Amino acid sequence: MDSITDGQNRIIVDFRENGLSSRPGLTGGLLQFSVESYVPETPSDKAGSTCFNLLAKVYVEDQYLGRAYPEQPKRFTTTDYVQNACFFFELTVLPQQIEAVEKVRLGNGLNFRLDLSCEILDSHNATHNNANLTYRISQSEWLNVLSRIGCGDYLLFELPVYSGGDNEIRKAFGEFSIAKDHFYLGHYFDVVAHCRIALEFISNDSELRKVKCDARSGSRNMLKSERLLHFHAVLIDLTHLAHHGASDGYITSFSRDEAQLVLGATASILSSEGNKALYSLFPEE
């Protein structure tokens, strides 16, 4: 909560954060920062101070995002009775801005700061004043905001990875973590390159060669375990292009969607291999 005061340092209005919501737009969306306002009771001989022309500079993780304005013009004037209200500061965001926020977010929650400014008029002065509001938005809250804007559906799921004991799995998981960081930075070629390294740490070359031969000779008779191993082999082949040129001699580029596919598939394989290592510690009697 923060307050706007007049020239005599008397509170005109208190503002309190009340959550973040959103609405879809034609080319982007509208972020709606809900604010509760409270104008305290002021004796008649000291009342009449007014706050108006509100605007807010919006920062996400201390990086400037844009200017937000009240959904409709607001004017707060002290009187001899209490006044309570709730309204939105609205900020229009384009898809490029949402993508930039996603790069800042790194898969976590977000902190928004609203630096409020306004004009002040009282019986002695015409000046301006400032206030600050901070919105701490969890990951799930932010994904709900994105969903309402229409930026796409997001499916969150956890893949347990056991990385203890097996040195190769620990190395693979380290490379995967680097790949994940590159994804949020938009370095999609590097995502695929580090996924390839992660996969190599947990690959059994002889098994992969055998399953490739089996697939070429006829995959209809392959067991589920063999098909899963074949999936691993195909992913190895795909990520090979991030370390070696294609047959035409050119470096292969990867889109965000392609990097995301590789990252998700690598995570699944890491989870599977890690769980195998964990289960091996507790063999059935």
Short mmCIF file of C-alpha atoms in Angstrom, two decimals:
data_model
loop_
_atom_site.label_atom_id
_atom_site.label_comp_id
_atom_site.label_asym_id
_atom_site.label_seq_id
_atom_site.Cartn_x
_atom_site.Cartn_y
_atom_site.Cartn_z
CA MET A 1 0.00 0.00 0.00
CA ASP A 2 1.15 3.56 -0.69
CA SER A 3 -0.35 7.01 -0.17
CA ILE A 4 -0.77 10.25 -2.09
CA THR A 5 -0.48 13.29 0.18
CA ASP A 6 -1.17 17.00 -0.30
CA GLY A 7 1.18 19.93 0.30
CA GLN A 8 0.45 19.79 4.02
CA ASN A 9 1.44 16.09 4.10
CA ARG A 10 -2.17 15.04 4.71
CA ILE A 11 -3.28 11.81 3.06
CA ILE A 12 -5.60 12.33 0.11
CA VAL A 13 -5.86 8.71 -0.96
CA ASP A 14 -4.34 5.33 -0.12
CA PHE A 15 -3.79 2.78 -2.89
CA ARG A 16 -3.52 -0.97 -2.37
CA GLU A 17 -2.66 -3.73 -4.88
CA ASN A 18 -5.56 -6.06 -5.62
CA GLY A 19 -4.30 -8.55 -8.22
CA LEU A 20 -3.76 -8.78 -11.96
CA SER A 21 -6.25 -9.79 -14.63
CA SER A 22 -6.42 -9.45 -18.41
CA ARG A 23 -8.64 -9.15 -21.48
CA PRO A 24 -8.01 -10.12 -25.11
CA GLY A 25 -7.49 -7.49 -27.78
CA LEU A 26 -7.38 -7.43 -31.55
CA THR A 27 -3.58 -7.53 -31.84
CA GLY A 28 -2.54 -8.21 -28.27
CA GLY A 29 -4.12 -7.92 -24.87
CA LEU A 30 -4.93 -5.69 -21.95
CA LEU A 31 -3.21 -6.14 -18.58
CA GLN A 32 -5.50 -4.93 -15.81
CA PHE A 33 -3.85 -4.05 -12.51
CA SER A 34 -6.61 -3.93 -9.92
CA VAL A 35 -6.27 -1.17 -7.31
CA GLU A 36 -8.25 -0.48 -4.16
CA SER A 37 -8.50 3.20 -3.22
CA TYR A 38 -9.31 4.60 0.21
CA VAL A 39 -9.95 8.32 0.82
CA PRO A 40 -9.94 8.91 4.60
CA GLU A 41 -12.39 11.10 6.47
CA THR A 42 -11.03 14.66 6.73
CA PRO A 43 -12.40 17.50 8.90
CA SER A 44 -14.37 20.00 6.84
CA ASP A 45 -11.93 22.85 7.53
CA LYS A 46 -9.05 20.77 6.09
CA ALA A 47 -10.90 18.93 3.33
CA GLY A 48 -10.88 19.73 -0.37
CA SER A 49 -7.46 18.43 -1.42
CA THR A 50 -7.70 16.71 -4.82
CA CYS A 51 -5.65 14.08 -6.67
CA PHE A 52 -6.22 13.78 -10.45
CA ASN A 53 -4.56 12.96 -13.80
CA LEU A 54 -3.30 9.58 -12.62
CA LEU A 55 -0.92 7.50 -14.71
CA ALA A 56 1.47 4.64 -13.98
CA LYS A 57 4.78 3.60 -15.48
CA VAL A 58 4.83 -0.20 -15.42
CA TYR A 59 8.04 -2.16 -14.82
CA VAL A 60 8.47 -5.93 -14.92
CA GLU A 61 11.47 -7.15 -12.92
CA ASP A 62 12.72 -3.52 -12.99
CA GLN A 63 12.53 -3.34 -16.80
CA TYR A 64 10.22 -0.75 -18.30
CA LEU A 65 7.15 -2.25 -19.98
CA GLY A 66 4.87 0.71 -20.73
CA ARG A 67 2.37 3.25 -19.38
CA ALA A 68 -0.92 2.27 -17.80
CA TYR A 69 -3.92 4.53 -17.28
CA PRO A 70 -7.09 4.22 -15.18
CA GLU A 71 -9.93 2.50 -17.04
CA GLN A 72 -11.77 5.83 -16.77
CA PRO A 73 -10.70 9.24 -15.46
CA LYS A 74 -10.31 9.26 -11.68
CA ARG A 75 -10.48 12.16 -9.26
CA PHE A 76 -10.07 11.81 -5.49
CA THR A 77 -11.08 14.67 -3.20
CA THR A 78 -10.99 14.62 0.59
CA THR A 79 -14.31 15.23 2.35
CA ASP A 80 -15.74 14.71 5.83
CA TYR A 81 -16.65 11.08 5.00
CA VAL A 82 -14.72 7.97 3.97
CA GLN A 83 -14.62 6.91 0.29
CA ASN A 84 -13.72 3.40 -0.94
CA ALA A 85 -13.44 2.28 -4.55
CA CYS A 86 -11.78 -0.27 -6.82
CA PHE A 87 -10.55 0.33 -10.36
CA PHE A 88 -8.05 -0.90 -12.97
CA PHE A 89 -4.85 0.53 -14.33
CA GLU A 90 -4.88 -0.82 -17.89
CA LEU A 91 -1.86 -1.44 -20.08
CA THR A 92 -2.12 -2.56 -23.71
CA VAL A 93 0.52 -5.16 -24.61
CA LEU A 94 1.48 -6.51 -28.03
CA PRO A 95 2.60 -10.10 -28.70
CA GLN A 96 6.21 -8.90 -28.97
CA GLN A 97 5.98 -7.46 -25.44
CA ILE A 98 4.52 -10.69 -24.08
CA GLU A 99 7.35 -12.62 -25.69
CA ALA A 100 9.86 -10.24 -24.10
CA VAL A 101 8.21 -10.73 -20.70
CA GLU A 102 8.46 -14.50 -21.19
CA LYS A 103 12.19 -14.17 -21.75
CA VAL A 104 12.49 -12.18 -18.51
CA ARG A 105 10.26 -14.60 -16.59
CA LEU A 106 12.45 -17.68 -17.13
CA GLY A 107 9.51 -19.93 -16.31
CA ASN A 108 8.92 -18.41 -12.86
CA GLY A 109 6.52 -15.85 -11.42
CA LEU A 110 6.85 -12.12 -12.04
CA ASN A 111 7.15 -8.89 -10.07
CA PHE A 112 5.43 -5.85 -11.55
CA ARG A 113 6.01 -2.36 -10.17
CA LEU A 114 3.67 0.53 -10.89
CA ASP A 115 5.20 3.97 -10.40
CA LEU A 116 2.16 6.19 -9.99
CA SER A 117 2.19 9.93 -10.60
CA CYS A 118 -0.59 12.50 -10.37
CA GLU A 119 -1.38 16.18 -9.98
CA ILE A 120 -2.29 17.58 -6.56
CA LEU A 121 -4.44 20.60 -5.84
CA ASP A 122 -5.10 21.90 -2.33
CA SER A 123 -5.91 25.26 -0.79
CA HIS A 124 -2.25 26.32 -0.88
CA ASN A 125 -0.50 24.47 -3.69
CA ALA A 126 -0.77 23.03 -7.17
CA THR A 127 1.90 20.34 -7.47
CA HIS A 128 2.42 16.65 -8.18
CA ASN A 129 3.05 13.51 -6.13
CA ASN A 130 4.05 9.88 -6.55
CA ALA A 131 3.31 6.43 -5.16
CA ASN A 132 4.48 2.88 -5.84
CA LEU A 133 2.60 -0.41 -6.01
CA THR A 134 4.17 -3.87 -6.33
CA TYR A 135 2.35 -6.90 -7.74
CA ARG A 136 3.93 -10.30 -7.05
CA ILE A 137 2.37 -12.67 -9.57
CA SER A 138 2.88 -16.42 -9.24
CA GLN A 139 3.60 -18.66 -12.20
CA SER A 140 0.04 -20.06 -12.23
CA GLU A 141 -1.49 -16.57 -11.99
CA TRP A 142 0.61 -15.37 -14.93
CA LEU A 143 -0.34 -18.37 -17.06
CA ASN A 144 -4.01 -17.57 -16.36
CA VAL A 145 -3.35 -14.01 -17.52
CA LEU A 146 -1.79 -15.33 -20.74
CA SER A 147 -4.69 -17.71 -21.29
CA ARG A 148 -7.27 -14.93 -20.99
CA ILE A 149 -5.31 -12.74 -23.40
CA GLY A 150 -5.32 -15.60 -25.88
CA CYS A 151 -1.56 -16.00 -26.18
CA GLY A 152 -1.92 -19.79 -26.35
CA ASP A 153 -2.71 -22.67 -24.10
CA TYR A 154 0.02 -23.72 -21.71
CA LEU A 155 0.31 -27.22 -20.29
CA LEU A 156 2.39 -27.47 -17.13
CA PHE A 157 3.64 -30.84 -16.02
CA GLU A 158 6.49 -32.00 -13.82
CA LEU A 159 9.01 -34.61 -14.89
CA PRO A 160 10.79 -36.12 -11.89
CA VAL A 161 14.50 -36.56 -12.60
CA TYR A 162 16.75 -38.56 -10.31
CA SER A 163 20.27 -37.23 -10.81
CA GLY A 164 22.01 -38.71 -7.79
CA GLY A 165 24.55 -41.48 -7.93
CA ASP A 166 24.95 -41.75 -11.71
CA ASN A 167 27.62 -39.31 -12.88
CA GLU A 168 26.51 -39.45 -16.52
CA ILE A 169 22.92 -38.52 -15.63
CA ARG A 170 24.18 -35.60 -13.54
CA LYS A 171 26.22 -34.37 -16.51
CA ALA A 172 23.24 -34.81 -18.82
CA PHE A 173 20.99 -32.87 -16.49
CA GLY A 174 23.59 -30.07 -16.31
CA GLU A 175 23.58 -29.78 -20.11
CA PHE A 176 19.79 -29.86 -20.15
CA SER A 177 19.68 -26.96 -17.66
CA ILE A 178 21.93 -24.95 -19.98
CA ALA A 179 19.64 -25.80 -22.92
CA LYS A 180 16.62 -24.60 -20.93
CA ASP A 181 18.33 -21.29 -20.16
CA HIS A 182 19.12 -20.80 -23.86
CA PHE A 183 15.46 -21.44 -24.73
CA TYR A 184 14.27 -18.58 -22.54
CA LEU A 185 16.93 -16.35 -24.10
CA GLY A 186 15.80 -17.24 -27.63
CA HIS A 187 19.04 -19.07 -28.57
CA TYR A 188 17.26 -21.96 -30.25
CA PHE A 189 20.25 -23.44 -32.08
CA ASP A 190 22.09 -23.64 -28.74
CA VAL A 191 19.05 -25.34 -27.17
CA VAL A 192 19.33 -28.18 -29.67
CA ALA A 193 23.13 -28.33 -29.38
CA HIS A 194 23.08 -28.75 -25.59
CA CYS A 195 20.23 -31.25 -25.76
CA ARG A 196 22.41 -33.33 -28.10
CA ILE A 197 25.24 -33.29 -25.53
CA ALA A 198 22.80 -34.27 -22.78
CA LEU A 199 21.50 -37.18 -24.85
CA GLU A 200 25.02 -38.40 -25.61
CA PHE A 201 25.78 -38.72 -21.89
CA ILE A 202 22.96 -41.24 -21.45
CA SER A 203 23.15 -43.03 -24.81
CA ASN A 204 24.27 -46.59 -25.33
CA ASP A 205 25.71 -46.60 -28.84
CA SER A 206 25.44 -50.34 -29.38
CA GLU A 207 21.79 -50.39 -28.35
CA LEU A 208 20.97 -47.41 -30.59
CA ARG A 209 22.71 -48.98 -33.59
CA LYS A 210 20.83 -52.23 -33.09
CA VAL A 211 17.43 -50.59 -32.79
CA LYS A 212 18.10 -48.54 -35.95
CA CYS A 213 18.83 -51.76 -37.84
CA ASP A 214 15.69 -53.38 -36.45
CA ALA A 215 13.62 -50.35 -37.50
CA ARG A 216 15.01 -50.44 -41.03
CA SER A 217 14.34 -54.16 -41.36
CA GLY A 218 10.73 -53.75 -40.26
CA SER A 219 9.30 -51.90 -37.29
CA ARG A 220 5.99 -53.76 -37.11
CA ASN A 221 7.41 -56.42 -34.82
CA MET A 222 9.29 -54.04 -32.50
CA LEU A 223 8.39 -54.16 -28.82
CA LYS A 224 7.39 -51.05 -26.88
CA SER A 225 10.81 -50.85 -25.21
CA GLU A 226 12.45 -51.04 -28.64
CA ARG A 227 10.20 -48.33 -30.02
CA LEU A 228 11.04 -46.04 -27.09
CA LEU A 229 14.73 -46.68 -27.73
CA HIS A 230 14.14 -45.91 -31.41
CA PHE A 231 12.55 -42.59 -30.39
CA HIS A 232 15.77 -41.83 -28.47
CA ALA A 233 17.82 -42.70 -31.57
CA VAL A 234 15.72 -40.45 -33.84
CA LEU A 235 16.15 -37.55 -31.41
CA ILE A 236 19.92 -38.12 -31.45
CA ASP A 237 19.83 -37.94 -35.27
CA LEU A 238 17.79 -34.73 -35.25
CA THR A 239 20.04 -32.93 -32.76
CA HIS A 240 23.10 -34.11 -34.73
CA LEU A 241 22.45 -31.14 -37.05
CA ALA A 242 23.35 -28.69 -34.29
CA HIS A 243 26.91 -30.01 -34.21
CA HIS A 244 27.50 -31.02 -37.82
CA GLY A 245 26.39 -29.42 -41.05
CA ALA A 246 23.59 -30.86 -43.13
CA SER A 247 24.32 -32.77 -46.33
CA ASP A 248 24.03 -29.55 -48.34
CA GLY A 249 26.88 -28.03 -46.32
CA TYR A 250 24.78 -25.30 -44.68
CA ILE A 251 24.26 -24.74 -40.96
CA THR A 252 20.77 -25.76 -39.91
CA SER A 253 18.68 -23.21 -38.02
CA PHE A 254 15.96 -24.15 -35.53
CA SER A 255 12.72 -22.30 -34.77
CA ARG A 256 11.27 -21.76 -31.32
CA ASP A 257 8.71 -24.54 -31.87
CA GLU A 258 11.40 -26.96 -33.04
CA ALA A 259 13.64 -26.13 -30.09
CA GLN A 260 10.69 -26.58 -27.75
CA LEU A 261 9.96 -30.02 -29.25
CA VAL A 262 13.59 -31.11 -28.75
CA LEU A 263 13.71 -29.67 -25.22
CA GLY A 264 10.51 -31.45 -24.15
CA ALA A 265 11.54 -34.76 -25.69
CA THR A 266 14.98 -34.58 -24.07
CA ALA A 267 13.37 -33.83 -20.70
CA SER A 268 11.19 -36.93 -21.05
CA ILE A 269 14.15 -39.17 -21.88
CA LEU A 270 16.17 -37.72 -18.99
CA SER A 271 13.28 -38.38 -16.64
CA SER A 272 12.96 -41.96 -17.86
CA GLU A 273 16.68 -42.69 -17.58
CA GLY A 274 16.89 -41.03 -14.17
CA ASN A 275 14.03 -43.11 -12.85
CA LYS A 276 15.66 -46.28 -14.17
CA ALA A 277 18.78 -45.39 -12.19
CA LEU A 278 16.68 -44.75 -9.08
CA TYR A 279 14.76 -48.03 -9.38
CA SER A 280 18.02 -49.93 -9.82
CA LEU A 281 18.94 -48.90 -6.27
CA PHE A 282 15.94 -50.82 -4.96
CA PRO A 283 15.83 -54.11 -6.86
CA GLU A 284 12.85 -56.34 -6.31
CA GLU A 285 13.53 -59.26 -4.00
#
